[in-house]
């Protein structure tokens, strides 16, 4: 599998809440929205470095980084970032929630959705759109083989992930 | 699908922890338990507005709202709240974890559970009973199509969700 | 099913972040790494008491305990801890993600992984390696039937879970 074709990773600065000039040990929250443009209907993007960069710049040494994709037909989760395994991951989604079966959401008699994306909704729901990870020593705590993966289930689209770093 | 028949949504005030009279920027935690009575064995309830109301009243402007259903045969997750799709969601649960197959938990030779609800446990476990969402500008951060859904897998029952809002 | 054969539950003290001598109401974070050695390829461990002990000793009365297994072929989730049900849970994993089918990750033509553990990765990904729970009254908030379960999908191995307690 080729590396995910990440075209855009724009970061929109947002409000910083908390103490204006935080002393060591004082609680603070830093929020960002990060955007990606996807190229395929089903696509996996490794967003680990982008998240870690936000954490490192946040000034938070110990705390939590919370990730929330703002789209129901996406998901965020952890797994090893290995080409062969990523193919298995995509095949798993295809078989766990089949695209080509009857869904009411895809039936114009019951739904005004024109994207025929019931499978995308079910995959996003099964995997979840949020992920909390610990921040230690001013970086994201991850095991050796853990990468943060954003899954696109109904691309190509522009996708936004809200990143919040909180702690001391 | 008709709207979920929400009969009761009682809110039990609980302890507020943190500064007595919080200054802007000081960390605070507000905790509540919200109850629902469900009507069907499998039922989906849209709890978005109830959660948002607690967040708005919490005094937290930026932070996290954590939701925890206190029952193993329930789940909390995000999805679009559309009647046709909700039918597909319920059909997905039926096929991902079939009710009518052999389970040890339903076998009186191995289990004293009289509810025959192994499928309910597996569905609740697969989907998860907790959800963390970001609080921004004193409300729950949600994408355009994201609703917070409480799933009942072994109703009718009375169900409690612990809601905790923390931040500044 | 016999109780999980927990051989080692070593706790490694780590840094405590936050105020040195926290006053009531001041934010604090306590971090620990807890280790287990597993005995079987698929194994379920009840880690509730171990987590609760860390919470009780943390000095945090209200807040969040965040659990993060540092391994992609494990998972952390809630369910009832009943022998018969635990057998059903293991059978569910076997059928939801079959071990004996073709995976690219297990194919030496595409992967240098020698563990043939694609199924373990997919099970860990499906269930998730993180869990946040509320802390109330200086202990983990859990419903009557909710236990915290660490699932091993590629044992026997040594496994580490990062536990972070934060709040006031």
JSON list of C-alpha atoms in Angstrom, two decimals, chain B:
[
{"chain": "B", "resi": 1, "resn": "UNK", "atom": "CA", "xyz": [-38.89, 4.91, 12.96]},
{"chain": "B", "resi": 2, "resn": "UNK", "atom": "CA", "xyz": [-40.72, 6.95, 15.51]},
{"chain": "B", "resi": 3, "resn": "UNK", "atom": "CA", "xyz": [-38.78, 9.19, 17.83]},
{"chain": "B", "resi": 4, "resn": "UNK", "atom": "CA", "xyz": [-37.47, 7.36, 20.89]},
{"chain": "B", "resi": 5, "resn": "UNK", "atom": "CA", "xyz": [-40.10, 7.35, 23.58]},
{"chain": "B", "resi": 6, "resn": "UNK", "atom": "CA", "xyz": [-38.30, 9.16, 26.28]},
{"chain": "B", "resi": 7, "resn": "UNK", "atom": "CA", "xyz": [-40.47, 8.93, 29.33]},
{"chain": "B", "resi": 8, "resn": "UNK", "atom": "CA", "xyz": [-38.32, 10.26, 32.08]},
{"chain": "B", "resi": 9, "resn": "UNK", "atom": "CA", "xyz": [-35.19, 12.33, 32.08]},
{"chain": "B", "resi": 10, "resn": "UNK", "atom": "CA", "xyz": [-34.65, 13.05, 35.72]},
{"chain": "B", "resi": 11, "resn": "UNK", "atom": "CA", "xyz": [-31.56, 14.87, 36.79]},
{"chain": "B", "resi": 12, "resn": "UNK", "atom": "CA", "xyz": [-30.09, 14.19, 40.19]},
{"chain": "B", "resi": 13, "resn": "UNK", "atom": "CA", "xyz": [-27.88, 17.00, 41.42]},
{"chain": "B", "resi": 14, "resn": "UNK", "atom": "CA", "xyz": [-24.60, 15.79, 42.84]},
{"chain": "B", "resi": 15, "resn": "UNK", "atom": "CA", "xyz": [-21.55, 17.23, 44.43]},
{"chain": "B", "resi": 16, "resn": "UNK", "atom": "CA", "xyz": [-19.72, 20.05, 42.77]},
{"chain": "B", "resi": 17, "resn": "UNK", "atom": "CA", "xyz": [-15.98, 19.79, 43.32]},
{"chain": "B", "resi": 18, "resn": "UNK", "atom": "CA", "xyz": [-13.44, 22.55, 42.94]},
{"chain": "B", "resi": 19, "resn": "UNK", "atom": "CA", "xyz": [-13.27, 26.16, 43.96]},
{"chain": "B", "resi": 20, "resn": "UNK", "atom": "CA", "xyz": [-16.31, 27.41, 45.82]},
{"chain": "B", "resi": 21, "resn": "UNK", "atom": "CA", "xyz": [-16.59, 30.60, 43.83]},
{"chain": "B", "resi": 22, "resn": "UNK", "atom": "CA", "xyz": [-14.47, 29.84, 40.79]},
{"chain": "B", "resi": 23, "resn": "UNK", "atom": "CA", "xyz": [-12.63, 32.72, 39.16]},
{"chain": "B", "resi": 24, "resn": "UNK", "atom": "CA", "xyz": [-12.39, 32.76, 35.40]},
{"chain": "B", "resi": 25, "resn": "UNK", "atom": "CA", "xyz": [-9.58, 30.40, 34.47]},
{"chain": "B", "resi": 26, "resn": "UNK", "atom": "CA", "xyz": [-9.74, 28.24, 37.60]},
{"chain": "B", "resi": 27, "resn": "UNK", "atom": "CA", "xyz": [-10.27, 24.51, 37.21]},
{"chain": "B", "resi": 28, "resn": "UNK", "atom": "CA", "xyz": [-13.64, 23.11, 38.18]},
{"chain": "B", "resi": 29, "resn": "UNK", "atom": "CA", "xyz": [-15.59, 19.85, 37.98]},
{"chain": "B", "resi": 30, "resn": "UNK", "atom": "CA", "xyz": [-19.35, 19.47, 37.90]},
{"chain": "B", "resi": 31, "resn": "UNK", "atom": "CA", "xyz": [-20.95, 16.01, 38.20]},
{"chain": "B", "resi": 32, "resn": "UNK", "atom": "CA", "xyz": [-24.50, 14.89, 37.51]},
{"chain": "B", "resi": 33, "resn": "UNK", "atom": "CA", "xyz": [-26.42, 11.62, 37.14]},
{"chain": "B", "resi": 34, "resn": "UNK", "atom": "CA", "xyz": [-29.14, 11.62, 34.49]},
{"chain": "B", "resi": 35, "resn": "UNK", "atom": "CA", "xyz": [-31.79, 8.89, 34.36]},
{"chain": "B", "resi": 36, "resn": "UNK", "atom": "CA", "xyz": [-33.88, 7.52, 31.53]},
{"chain": "B", "resi": 37, "resn": "UNK", "atom": "CA", "xyz": [-36.56, 4.86, 31.36]},
{"chain": "B", "resi": 38, "resn": "UNK", "atom": "CA", "xyz": [-36.48, 2.80, 28.17]},
{"chain": "B", "resi": 39, "resn": "UNK", "atom": "CA", "xyz": [-39.42, 1.02, 26.52]},
{"chain": "B", "resi": 40, "resn": "UNK", "atom": "CA", "xyz": [-37.97, -1.56, 24.16]},
{"chain": "B", "resi": 41, "resn": "UNK", "atom": "CA", "xyz": [-35.31, -4.27, 24.35]},
{"chain": "B", "resi": 42, "resn": "UNK", "atom": "CA", "xyz": [-33.21, -2.40, 21.79]},
{"chain": "B", "resi": 43, "resn": "UNK", "atom": "CA", "xyz": [-33.72, 1.34, 21.73]},
{"chain": "B", "resi": 44, "resn": "UNK", "atom": "CA", "xyz": [-31.74, 4.39, 20.68]},
{"chain": "B", "resi": 45, "resn": "UNK", "atom": "CA", "xyz": [-32.09, 7.67, 22.58]},
{"chain": "B", "resi": 46, "resn": "UNK", "atom": "CA", "xyz": [-30.79, 11.05, 21.49]},
{"chain": "B", "resi": 47, "resn": "UNK", "atom": "CA", "xyz": [-29.29, 12.54, 24.65]},
{"chain": "B", "resi": 48, "resn": "UNK", "atom": "CA", "xyz": [-27.51, 15.47, 22.99]},
{"chain": "B", "resi": 49, "resn": "UNK", "atom": "CA", "xyz": [-29.71, 18.23, 24.33]},
{"chain": "B", "resi": 50, "resn": "UNK", "atom": "CA", "xyz": [-29.74, 16.86, 27.85]},
{"chain": "B", "resi": 51, "resn": "UNK", "atom": "CA", "xyz": [-25.95, 16.72, 27.90]},
{"chain": "B", "resi": 52, "resn": "UNK", "atom": "CA", "xyz": [-25.60, 20.16, 26.39]},
{"chain": "B", "resi": 53, "resn": "UNK", "atom": "CA", "xyz": [-27.92, 21.62, 29.01]},
{"chain": "B", "resi": 54, "resn": "UNK", "atom": "CA", "xyz": [-25.70, 20.27, 31.79]},
{"chain": "B", "resi": 55, "resn": "UNK", "atom": "CA", "xyz": [-22.61, 21.65, 30.08]},
{"chain": "B", "resi": 56, "resn": "UNK", "atom": "CA", "xyz": [-24.16, 25.09, 29.62]},
{"chain": "B", "resi": 57, "resn": "UNK", "atom": "CA", "xyz": [-25.14, 25.26, 33.29]},
{"chain": "B", "resi": 58, "resn": "UNK", "atom": "CA", "xyz": [-21.80, 23.93, 34.55]},
{"chain": "B", "resi": 59, "resn": "UNK", "atom": "CA", "xyz": [-19.90, 27.19, 34.27]},
{"chain": "B", "resi": 60, "resn": "UNK", "atom": "CA", "xyz": [-17.15, 25.41, 32.30]},
{"chain": "B", "resi": 61, "resn": "UNK", "atom": "CA", "xyz": [-16.17, 27.29, 29.13]},
{"chain": "B", "resi": 62, "resn": "UNK", "atom": "CA", "xyz": [-13.35, 25.08, 27.86]},
{"chain": "B", "resi": 63, "resn": "UNK", "atom": "CA", "xyz": [-12.79, 21.48, 28.87]},
{"chain": "B", "resi": 64, "resn": "UNK", "atom": "CA", "xyz": [-14.15, 17.97, 28.59]},
{"chain": "B", "resi": 65, "resn": "UNK", "atom": "CA", "xyz": [-17.55, 16.42, 29.17]},
{"chain": "B", "resi": 66, "resn": "UNK", "atom": "CA", "xyz": [-17.26, 12.76, 30.08]},
{"chain": "B", "resi": 67, "resn": "UNK", "atom": "CA", "xyz": [-20.27, 10.45, 29.77]},
{"chain": "B", "resi": 68, "resn": "UNK", "atom": "CA", "xyz": [-20.41, 7.06, 31.41]},
{"chain": "B", "resi": 69, "resn": "UNK", "atom": "CA", "xyz": [-23.40, 4.79, 31.27]},
{"chain": "B", "resi": 70, "resn": "UNK", "atom": "CA", "xyz": [-23.45, 2.71, 34.44]},
{"chain": "B", "resi": 71, "resn": "UNK", "atom": "CA", "xyz": [-24.79, -0.44, 32.76]},
{"chain": "B", "resi": 72, "resn": "UNK", "atom": "CA", "xyz": [-22.90, -3.12, 30.83]},
{"chain": "B", "resi": 73, "resn": "UNK", "atom": "CA", "xyz": [-25.84, -3.79, 28.49]},
{"chain": "B", "resi": 74, "resn": "UNK", "atom": "CA", "xyz": [-25.92, -0.23, 27.13]},
{"chain": "B", "resi": 75, "resn": "UNK", "atom": "CA", "xyz": [-23.60, 1.92, 25.02]},
{"chain": "B", "resi": 76, "resn": "UNK", "atom": "CA", "xyz": [-22.91, 5.57, 24.23]},
{"chain": "B", "resi": 77, "resn": "UNK", "atom": "CA", "xyz": [-21.62, 6.70, 20.83]},
{"chain": "B", "resi": 78, "resn": "UNK", "atom": "CA", "xyz": [-21.94, 9.33, 18.11]},
{"chain": "B", "resi": 79, "resn": "UNK", "atom": "CA", "xyz": [-23.88, 9.09, 14.87]},
{"chain": "B", "resi": 80, "resn": "UNK", "atom": "CA", "xyz": [-26.27, 11.04, 12.69]},
{"chain": "B", "resi": 81, "resn": "UNK", "atom": "CA", "xyz": [-29.79, 11.09, 14.13]},
{"chain": "B", "resi": 82, "resn": "UNK", "atom": "CA", "xyz": [-31.82, 10.14, 11.07]},
{"chain": "B", "resi": 83, "resn": "UNK", "atom": "CA", "xyz": [-34.78, 7.74, 11.25]},
{"chain": "B", "resi": 84, "resn": "UNK", "atom": "CA", "xyz": [-33.74, 5.57, 8.30]},
{"chain": "B", "resi": 85, "resn": "UNK", "atom": "CA", "xyz": [-30.15, 5.32, 9.53]},
{"chain": "B", "resi": 86, "resn": "UNK", "atom": "CA", "xyz": [-31.26, 4.43, 13.06]},
{"chain": "B", "resi": 87, "resn": "UNK", "atom": "CA", "xyz": [-33.05, 1.41, 11.61]},
{"chain": "B", "resi": 88, "resn": "UNK", "atom": "CA", "xyz": [-29.81, 0.40, 9.89]},
{"chain": "B", "resi": 89, "resn": "UNK", "atom": "CA", "xyz": [-27.93, 0.89, 13.17]},
{"chain": "B", "resi": 90, "resn": "UNK", "atom": "CA", "xyz": [-30.29, -1.48, 14.96]},
{"chain": "B", "resi": 91, "resn": "UNK", "atom": "CA", "xyz": [-30.05, -4.03, 12.14]},
{"chain": "B", "resi": 92, "resn": "UNK", "atom": "CA", "xyz": [-26.25, -3.80, 12.36]},
{"chain": "B", "resi": 93, "resn": "UNK", "atom": "CA", "xyz": [-26.32, -4.70, 16.05]},
{"chain": "B", "resi": 94, "resn": "UNK", "atom": "CA", "xyz": [-28.63, -7.64, 15.33]},
{"chain": "B", "resi": 95, "resn": "UNK", "atom": "CA", "xyz": [-26.27, -9.06, 12.72]},
{"chain": "B", "resi": 96, "resn": "UNK", "atom": "CA", "xyz": [-22.93, -8.19, 14.35]},
{"chain": "B", "resi": 97, "resn": "UNK", "atom": "CA", "xyz": [-24.00, -9.99, 17.54]},
{"chain": "B", "resi": 98, "resn": "UNK", "atom": "CA", "xyz": [-26.80, -12.46, 16.95]},
{"chain": "B", "resi": 99, "resn": "UNK", "atom": "CA", "xyz": [-29.27, -13.04, 19.74]},
{"chain": "B", "resi": 100, "resn": "UNK", "atom": "CA", "xyz": [-30.37, -16.55, 18.82]},
{"chain": "B", "resi": 101, "resn": "UNK", "atom": "CA", "xyz": [-27.23, -18.61, 19.10]},
{"chain": "B", "resi": 102, "resn": "UNK", "atom": "CA", "xyz": [-25.71, -20.59, 21.94]},
{"chain": "B", "resi": 103, "resn": "UNK", "atom": "CA", "xyz": [-24.14, -18.53, 24.73]},
{"chain": "B", "resi": 104, "resn": "UNK", "atom": "CA", "xyz": [-22.80, -19.95, 27.97]},
{"chain": "B", "resi": 105, "resn": "UNK", "atom": "CA", "xyz": [-24.11, -16.87, 29.79]},
{"chain": "B", "resi": 106, "resn": "UNK", "atom": "CA", "xyz": [-27.64, -17.91, 28.75]},
{"chain": "B", "resi": 107, "resn": "UNK", "atom": "CA", "xyz": [-27.17, -21.56, 29.74]},
{"chain": "B", "resi": 108, "resn": "UNK", "atom": "CA", "xyz": [-28.52, -22.38, 33.23]},
{"chain": "B", "resi": 109, "resn": "UNK", "atom": "CA", "xyz": [-25.87, -25.10, 33.51]},
{"chain": "B", "resi": 110, "resn": "UNK", "atom": "CA", "xyz": [-23.17, -22.44, 33.59]},
{"chain": "B", "resi": 111, "resn": "UNK", "atom": "CA", "xyz": [-24.85, -19.19, 34.60]},
{"chain": "B", "resi": 112, "resn": "UNK", "atom": "CA", "xyz": [-27.39, -17.94, 37.09]},
{"chain": "B", "resi": 113, "resn": "UNK", "atom": "CA", "xyz": [-28.35, -15.03, 34.84]},
{"chain": "B", "resi": 114, "resn": "UNK", "atom": "CA", "xyz": [-32.01, -15.30, 34.00]},
{"chain": "B", "resi": 115, "resn": "UNK", "atom": "CA", "xyz": [-32.19, -12.52, 31.42]},
{"chain": "B", "resi": 116, "resn": "UNK", "atom": "CA", "xyz": [-30.65, -14.46, 28.49]},
{"chain": "B", "resi": 117, "resn": "UNK", "atom": "CA", "xyz": [-28.83, -11.29, 27.61]},
{"chain": "B", "resi": 118, "resn": "UNK", "atom": "CA", "xyz": [-25.40, -12.41, 26.43]},
{"chain": "B", "resi": 119, "resn": "UNK", "atom": "CA", "xyz": [-26.03, -10.58, 23.15]},
{"chain": "B", "resi": 120, "resn": "UNK", "atom": "CA", "xyz": [-26.78, -7.39, 25.11]},
{"chain": "B", "resi": 121, "resn": "UNK", "atom": "CA", "xyz": [-23.47, -7.68, 26.97]},
{"chain": "B", "resi": 122, "resn": "UNK", "atom": "CA", "xyz": [-21.49, -8.25, 23.77]},
{"chain": "B", "resi": 123, "resn": "UNK", "atom": "CA", "xyz": [-23.17, -5.32, 22.00]},
{"chain": "B", "resi": 124, "resn": "UNK", "atom": "CA", "xyz": [-22.53, -3.02, 24.94]},
{"chain": "B", "resi": 125, "resn": "UNK", "atom": "CA", "xyz": [-18.91, -4.15, 25.13]},
{"chain": "B", "resi": 126, "resn": "UNK", "atom": "CA", "xyz": [-18.31, -3.74, 21.40]},
{"chain": "B", "resi": 127, "resn": "UNK", "atom": "CA", "xyz": [-19.68, -0.19, 21.35]},
{"chain": "B", "resi": 128, "resn": "UNK", "atom": "CA", "xyz": [-18.46, 1.00, 24.75]},
{"chain": "B", "resi": 129, "resn": "UNK", "atom": "CA", "xyz": [-20.17, 2.69, 27.67]},
{"chain": "B", "resi": 130, "resn": "UNK", "atom": "CA", "xyz": [-18.05, 5.84, 27.85]},
{"chain": "B", "resi": 131, "resn": "UNK", "atom": "CA", "xyz": [-17.60, 8.89, 25.65]},
{"chain": "B", "resi": 132, "resn": "UNK", "atom": "CA", "xyz": [-15.47, 12.03, 26.08]},
{"chain": "B", "resi": 133, "resn": "UNK", "atom": "CA", "xyz": [-16.28, 15.16, 24.10]},
{"chain": "B", "resi": 134, "resn": "UNK", "atom": "CA", "xyz": [-14.70, 18.57, 24.04]},
{"chain": "B", "resi": 135, "resn": "UNK", "atom": "CA", "xyz": [-16.37, 21.59, 25.59]},
{"chain": "B", "resi": 136, "resn": "UNK", "atom": "CA", "xyz": [-15.75, 24.83, 23.71]},
{"chain": "B", "resi": 137, "resn": "UNK", "atom": "CA", "xyz": [-17.46, 28.16, 24.23]},
{"chain": "B", "resi": 138, "resn": "UNK", "atom": "CA", "xyz": [-19.53, 26.68, 27.04]},
{"chain": "B", "resi": 139, "resn": "UNK", "atom": "CA", "xyz": [-21.16, 24.00, 24.87]},
{"chain": "B", "resi": 140, "resn": "UNK", "atom": "CA", "xyz": [-20.43, 20.49, 23.61]},
{"chain": "B", "resi": 141, "resn": "UNK", "atom": "CA", "xyz": [-18.33, 20.44, 20.48]},
{"chain": "B", "resi": 142, "resn": "UNK", "atom": "CA", "xyz": [-20.11, 18.36, 17.84]},
{"chain": "B", "resi": 143, "resn": "UNK", "atom": "CA", "xyz": [-19.86, 18.19, 14.07]},
{"chain": "B", "resi": 144, "resn": "UNK", "atom": "CA", "xyz": [-22.94, 19.15, 12.05]},
{"chain": "B", "resi": 145, "resn": "UNK", "atom": "CA", "xyz": [-24.25, 15.58, 11.90]},
{"chain": "B", "resi": 146, "resn": "UNK", "atom": "CA", "xyz": [-22.99, 14.26, 15.23]},
{"chain": "B", "resi": 147, "resn": "UNK", "atom": "CA", "xyz": [-25.60, 13.41, 17.87]},
{"chain": "B", "resi": 148, "resn": "UNK", "atom": "CA", "xyz": [-24.91, 11.72, 21.20]},
{"chain": "B", "resi": 149, "resn": "UNK", "atom": "CA", "xyz": [-26.77, 8.40, 21.31]},
{"chain": "B", "resi": 150, "resn": "UNK", "atom": "CA", "xyz": [-27.51, 6.21, 24.31]},
{"chain": "B", "resi": 151, "resn": "UNK", "atom": "CA", "xyz": [-28.25, 2.66, 23.20]},
{"chain": "B", "resi": 152, "resn": "UNK", "atom": "CA", "xyz": [-30.38, 0.33, 25.26]},
{"chain": "B", "resi": 153, "resn": "UNK", "atom": "CA", "xyz": [-29.62, -3.35, 24.54]},
{"chain": "B", "resi": 154, "resn": "UNK", "atom": "CA", "xyz": [-31.62, -5.04, 27.29]},
{"chain": "B", "resi": 155, "resn": "UNK", "atom": "CA", "xyz": [-34.69, -2.92, 28.03]},
{"chain": "B", "resi": 156, "resn": "UNK", "atom": "CA", "xyz": [-37.13, -1.92, 29.16]},
{"chain": "B", "resi": 157, "resn": "UNK", "atom": "CA", "xyz": [-35.13, -0.64, 32.10]},
{"chain": "B", "resi": 158, "resn": "UNK", "atom": "CA", "xyz": [-34.24, 2.41, 34.11]},
{"chain": "B", "resi": 159, "resn": "UNK", "atom": "CA", "xyz": [-30.80, 3.65, 33.02]},
{"chain": "B", "resi": 160, "resn": "UNK", "atom": "CA", "xyz": [-28.36, 6.13, 34.54]},
{"chain": "B", "resi": 161, "resn": "UNK", "atom": "CA", "xyz": [-25.63, 8.09, 32.82]},
{"chain": "B", "resi": 162, "resn": "UNK", "atom": "CA", "xyz": [-22.95, 9.87, 34.85]},
{"chain": "B", "resi": 163, "resn": "UNK", "atom": "CA", "xyz": [-22.07, 13.22, 33.28]},
{"chain": "B", "resi": 164, "resn": "UNK", "atom": "CA", "xyz": [-18.91, 15.02, 34.37]},
{"chain": "B", "resi": 165, "resn": "UNK", "atom": "CA", "xyz": [-17.93, 18.44, 33.04]},
{"chain": "B", "resi": 166, "resn": "UNK", "atom": "CA", "xyz": [-14.39, 19.61, 33.84]},
{"chain": "B", "resi": 167, "resn": "UNK", "atom": "CA", "xyz": [-12.21, 22.47, 32.72]},
{"chain": "B", "resi": 168, "resn": "UNK", "atom": "CA", "xyz": [-11.96, 26.22, 33.09]}
]
